Amino acid sequence: MSDAQQPPRRPRAVVVWTLALTSAATFMASLDNLVVTTALTVIREDLGGDLAALEWIVNGYTLPFACLLLFASALGDRYGRRRVFASGIALFTLASAGAALAGSTDALIAARAVQGAAAAALIPLSLTLISAAVPPERRGAAFGVWGAVNGLAIAGGPLVGGAITEHLSWHWIFWLNLPIGLLVLPLALTRLPESRGQVERLDAVGTALASGGLFGVVLAIVRAHEHGWTSGSVLAGFALGALLLAAFVRHEARTPEPLLPLGLFRSRAFTAINITSLLMYAGMFGSIFLLTQFLQLIMGYSPMEAGVRMLPWTAMPMIVAPLAGALTDRIGGRPVVASGLLLMAAGMGWFALYADPAVSYPGMVPAFVLCGIGMAMFFAPSGAMAMGAVPPGMQGIASGVNNSAREVGGALGVAVLASVFAARGGYGSGQEFTDGLVPALWVAVGVLVVSAAVITWLPERRRPGRPDPAPGETPGARPADPVPV
């Protein structure tokens, strides 16, 4: 990459504002991904609805979020990342008010769907805005802070939801977003620098094919546990999604202005970090889904008590992620991510070996700590690695791809581990629950070990401050002109 292509150096105040505002918006969006899980029982008592309706309170957020990430990233590249990011904050805040005022499960599901659509703009564009504001040699530390906040929101969702539901009401889960959104929105419009990508014209056909394909696949995944992996509706969803995604790839290979330049995947670093992200989220989300139930149903803790006892896991990102980000700037992201994934696998293995209906909490603490450290070591470098693997003009869409991989992985992990649990155990007794939990956790261990192996496929680290090669560029060479993608 030539010097002319390097993003301009930003004043320190701009960097600080960018990191603070993107982290705040990311925290709000990531928290709402899981915050309702511990409040579903209370919501059912208040609004009514069957089990399927309660599941759609969660899935109603996940589906539009996963399906619109690429589209939102392209909008930011075309019309301005700050503008689309701020629009996402405004829409998310309004949708949160709608969720808080919902008088029925249908109204709540609709508001959650709008929240998910707005979050699709917040998460990927936050990464792109950070990349545009922070110099390359400091991005590891910056993404470490972002990763700490994001990891805390994801892992702390059940705790926050349980505490608010227990001491206030489930409505305040959503009212909490209003002061955050109203504070962050004007600051985002005035303090964030504007930036754009290389998109001159939106690829409408590609957007429709990608969104439809992701919708079919993710919908089939989230319904698989309820209807069975071989049911007609689930298989039809997978088939339709696969056909649309195949058509999307064919279209992108032929159109002159693609939504997703396929040349990005010629970068081994970009391909590997996306596969790793999918697998890591599958192992993490599926495990959290089952372990929070174990703490409540088998160990007898209330939602808030269960959240407090997960603090050795959930608090670790705040401590470890900034340190892991700084370490990434020194030695590169690959060894940090690989080590973190193996630590998470060790923690899951500890849970699997220790799980028993009569288990005591102190014996679980080391496993929580290992998982928390490992998760922080993944979150800190992974964003910088995804952004650094592509040219600056492609970072918006690269962020959308990476976050799509994470969302699909999370949905897949919950569905697969729940299916393993259901095949080997159930909710009839403590022993029956444990019989299903243990093999599911071993599946998570295997997924995390495979993801650690995938990340070793990354090329060797270059000198600090030097950007990753563009797709098609040979590591070590620095052509005067950008390599087309």
XYZ file of C-alpha atoms in Angstrom, residues 116-314:
199
model
C -31.795 -6.115 15.175
C -31.914 -4.212 11.894
C -30.470 -1.109 13.586
C -27.768 -3.147 15.339
C -26.669 -4.431 11.928
C -25.422 -0.888 11.243
C -23.828 -0.337 14.664
C -21.583 -3.375 15.078
C -19.713 -3.544 11.726
C -19.468 0.231 11.237
C -18.004 0.661 14.722
C -15.028 -1.456 13.598
C -14.667 0.535 10.382
C -14.821 3.886 12.179
C -12.099 2.747 14.591
C -9.896 1.578 11.711
C -10.304 4.949 9.992
C -9.385 6.905 13.135
C -6.603 4.841 14.735
C -3.131 4.437 13.170
C -2.245 0.845 12.187
C 0.401 0.388 14.881
C -2.154 1.197 17.622
C -5.180 -0.665 16.325
C -4.525 -3.765 18.405
C -4.833 -1.765 21.631
C -7.888 0.110 20.296
C -9.653 -3.084 19.287
C -8.670 -4.517 22.655
C -10.775 -1.848 24.367
C -13.601 -2.405 21.873
C -13.345 -6.155 22.427
C -13.467 -5.737 26.207
C -16.690 -3.752 25.989
C -18.222 -6.080 23.405
C -17.279 -9.213 25.336
C -18.608 -7.753 28.580
C -21.938 -6.930 26.915
C -22.340 -10.396 25.404
C -21.349 -12.341 28.494
C -23.022 -9.898 30.914
C -26.397 -9.871 29.170
C -27.932 -12.566 31.393
C -26.697 -10.789 34.552
C -28.045 -7.377 33.539
C -31.340 -8.876 32.393
C -31.726 -10.881 35.577
C -30.899 -7.960 37.879
C -33.239 -5.508 36.142
C -36.080 -8.040 35.923
C -35.703 -9.024 39.570
C -35.508 -5.509 41.047
C -37.397 -3.319 38.534
C -39.351 -4.858 35.637
C -38.571 -6.389 32.265
C -39.580 -3.094 30.578
C -36.473 -1.418 32.002
C -34.267 -3.782 29.997
C -35.263 -1.629 27.023
C -35.789 1.749 28.739
C -32.120 1.551 29.749
C -31.122 2.099 26.109
C -32.835 5.480 25.817
C -30.428 7.608 27.874
C -27.471 5.880 26.214
C -28.833 6.463 22.729
C -29.874 10.064 23.404
C -26.419 10.845 24.785
C -24.386 9.084 22.105
C -26.362 10.247 19.033
C -25.502 13.982 19.067
C -21.914 13.234 20.020
C -21.597 10.756 17.140
C -22.824 13.399 14.688
C -20.395 16.034 15.965
C -17.327 14.110 17.182
C -16.875 11.209 14.770
C -14.931 11.817 11.539
C -16.772 10.917 8.353
C -15.292 8.308 6.018
C -16.408 6.346 2.973
C -15.346 3.229 1.121
C -14.897 2.459 -2.548
C -18.600 1.820 -3.237
C -19.928 4.071 -6.013
C -23.242 2.272 -6.542
C -25.147 -0.105 -4.293
C -25.428 -3.644 -5.634
C -29.207 -4.092 -5.248
C -29.310 -7.601 -6.721
C -26.370 -8.766 -4.614
C -27.923 -7.247 -1.494
C -31.216 -9.062 -2.075
C -29.507 -12.399 -2.773
C -27.154 -12.158 0.218
C -29.871 -11.055 2.654
C -32.310 -13.707 1.404
C -29.683 -16.444 1.519
C -28.586 -15.561 5.051
C -32.226 -15.350 6.146
C -32.941 -18.864 4.849
C -29.857 -20.393 6.488
C -30.183 -18.617 9.854
C -33.943 -19.257 10.028
C -33.359 -22.963 9.389
C -30.688 -23.041 12.100
C -32.810 -21.375 14.791
C -35.808 -23.600 13.988
C -33.809 -26.836 13.815
C -33.949 -27.554 17.528
C -37.723 -27.087 17.684
C -38.676 -28.911 14.458
C -35.728 -31.286 13.943
C -32.759 -30.999 11.598
C -34.386 -33.300 9.020
C -37.869 -31.752 9.045
C -39.205 -30.527 5.725
C -39.361 -26.844 6.698
C -35.809 -26.812 8.052
C -34.370 -28.624 5.031
C -36.301 -26.267 2.742
C -34.795 -23.272 4.552
C -31.281 -24.641 4.165
C -31.878 -25.480 0.498
C -33.371 -22.085 -0.350
C -30.646 -20.258 1.560
C -27.910 -22.257 -0.146
C -29.386 -21.624 -3.594
C -29.644 -17.882 -2.976
C -26.081 -17.714 -1.612
C -24.804 -19.684 -4.627
C -26.620 -17.220 -6.891
C -25.082 -14.390 -4.895
C -21.552 -15.730 -5.457
C -22.239 -16.149 -9.174
C -23.636 -12.621 -9.414
C -20.728 -11.085 -7.474
C -18.218 -12.768 -9.775
C -19.809 -11.087 -12.804
C -20.998 -7.654 -11.707
C -18.555 -4.746 -12.107
C -19.485 -3.207 -8.706
C -20.104 -6.137 -6.337
C -21.470 -5.886 -2.829
C -18.771 -8.342 -1.722
C -15.612 -8.427 -3.888
C -14.771 -12.130 -3.933
C -11.101 -11.257 -4.298
C -11.104 -10.500 -0.563
C -11.073 -14.244 0.078
C -7.761 -14.570 -1.764
C -6.350 -13.187 1.464
C -5.602 -16.204 3.624
C -5.736 -13.993 6.717
C -9.235 -12.736 5.893
C -10.569 -16.220 5.169
C -9.033 -17.744 8.282
C -10.237 -15.082 10.720
C -13.800 -15.382 9.421
C -13.842 -19.180 9.739
C -12.333 -18.851 13.215
C -14.937 -16.253 14.232
C -17.789 -18.510 13.120
C -16.439 -21.478 15.071
C -15.573 -19.484 18.185
C -19.053 -17.966 18.419
C -20.600 -21.389 17.881
C -18.688 -22.831 20.829
C -19.182 -19.803 23.080
C -22.871 -19.000 22.518
C -23.958 -22.618 22.670
C -22.099 -23.161 25.941
C -23.404 -19.984 27.613
C -26.939 -20.982 26.605
C -26.640 -24.276 28.508
C -24.435 -23.171 31.423
C -26.764 -20.334 32.467
C -29.570 -22.899 32.647
C -27.364 -25.268 34.674
C -26.713 -22.545 37.254
C -30.431 -21.789 37.601
C -32.186 -25.134 37.124
C -29.664 -27.517 38.700
C -27.773 -25.353 41.206
C -30.899 -23.424 42.198
C -29.724 -19.840 41.686
C -32.059 -17.018 40.703
C -31.387 -15.210 37.399
C -29.433 -12.471 39.173
C -27.556 -14.921 41.405
C -26.588 -16.952 38.331
C -25.340 -13.804 36.607
C -23.257 -12.813 39.621
C -21.658 -16.247 39.733
C -20.639 -15.901 36.103
C -18.638 -12.753 36.917
C -15.312 -14.639 36.921
C -16.084 -15.192 33.221
C -17.827 -11.946 32.339
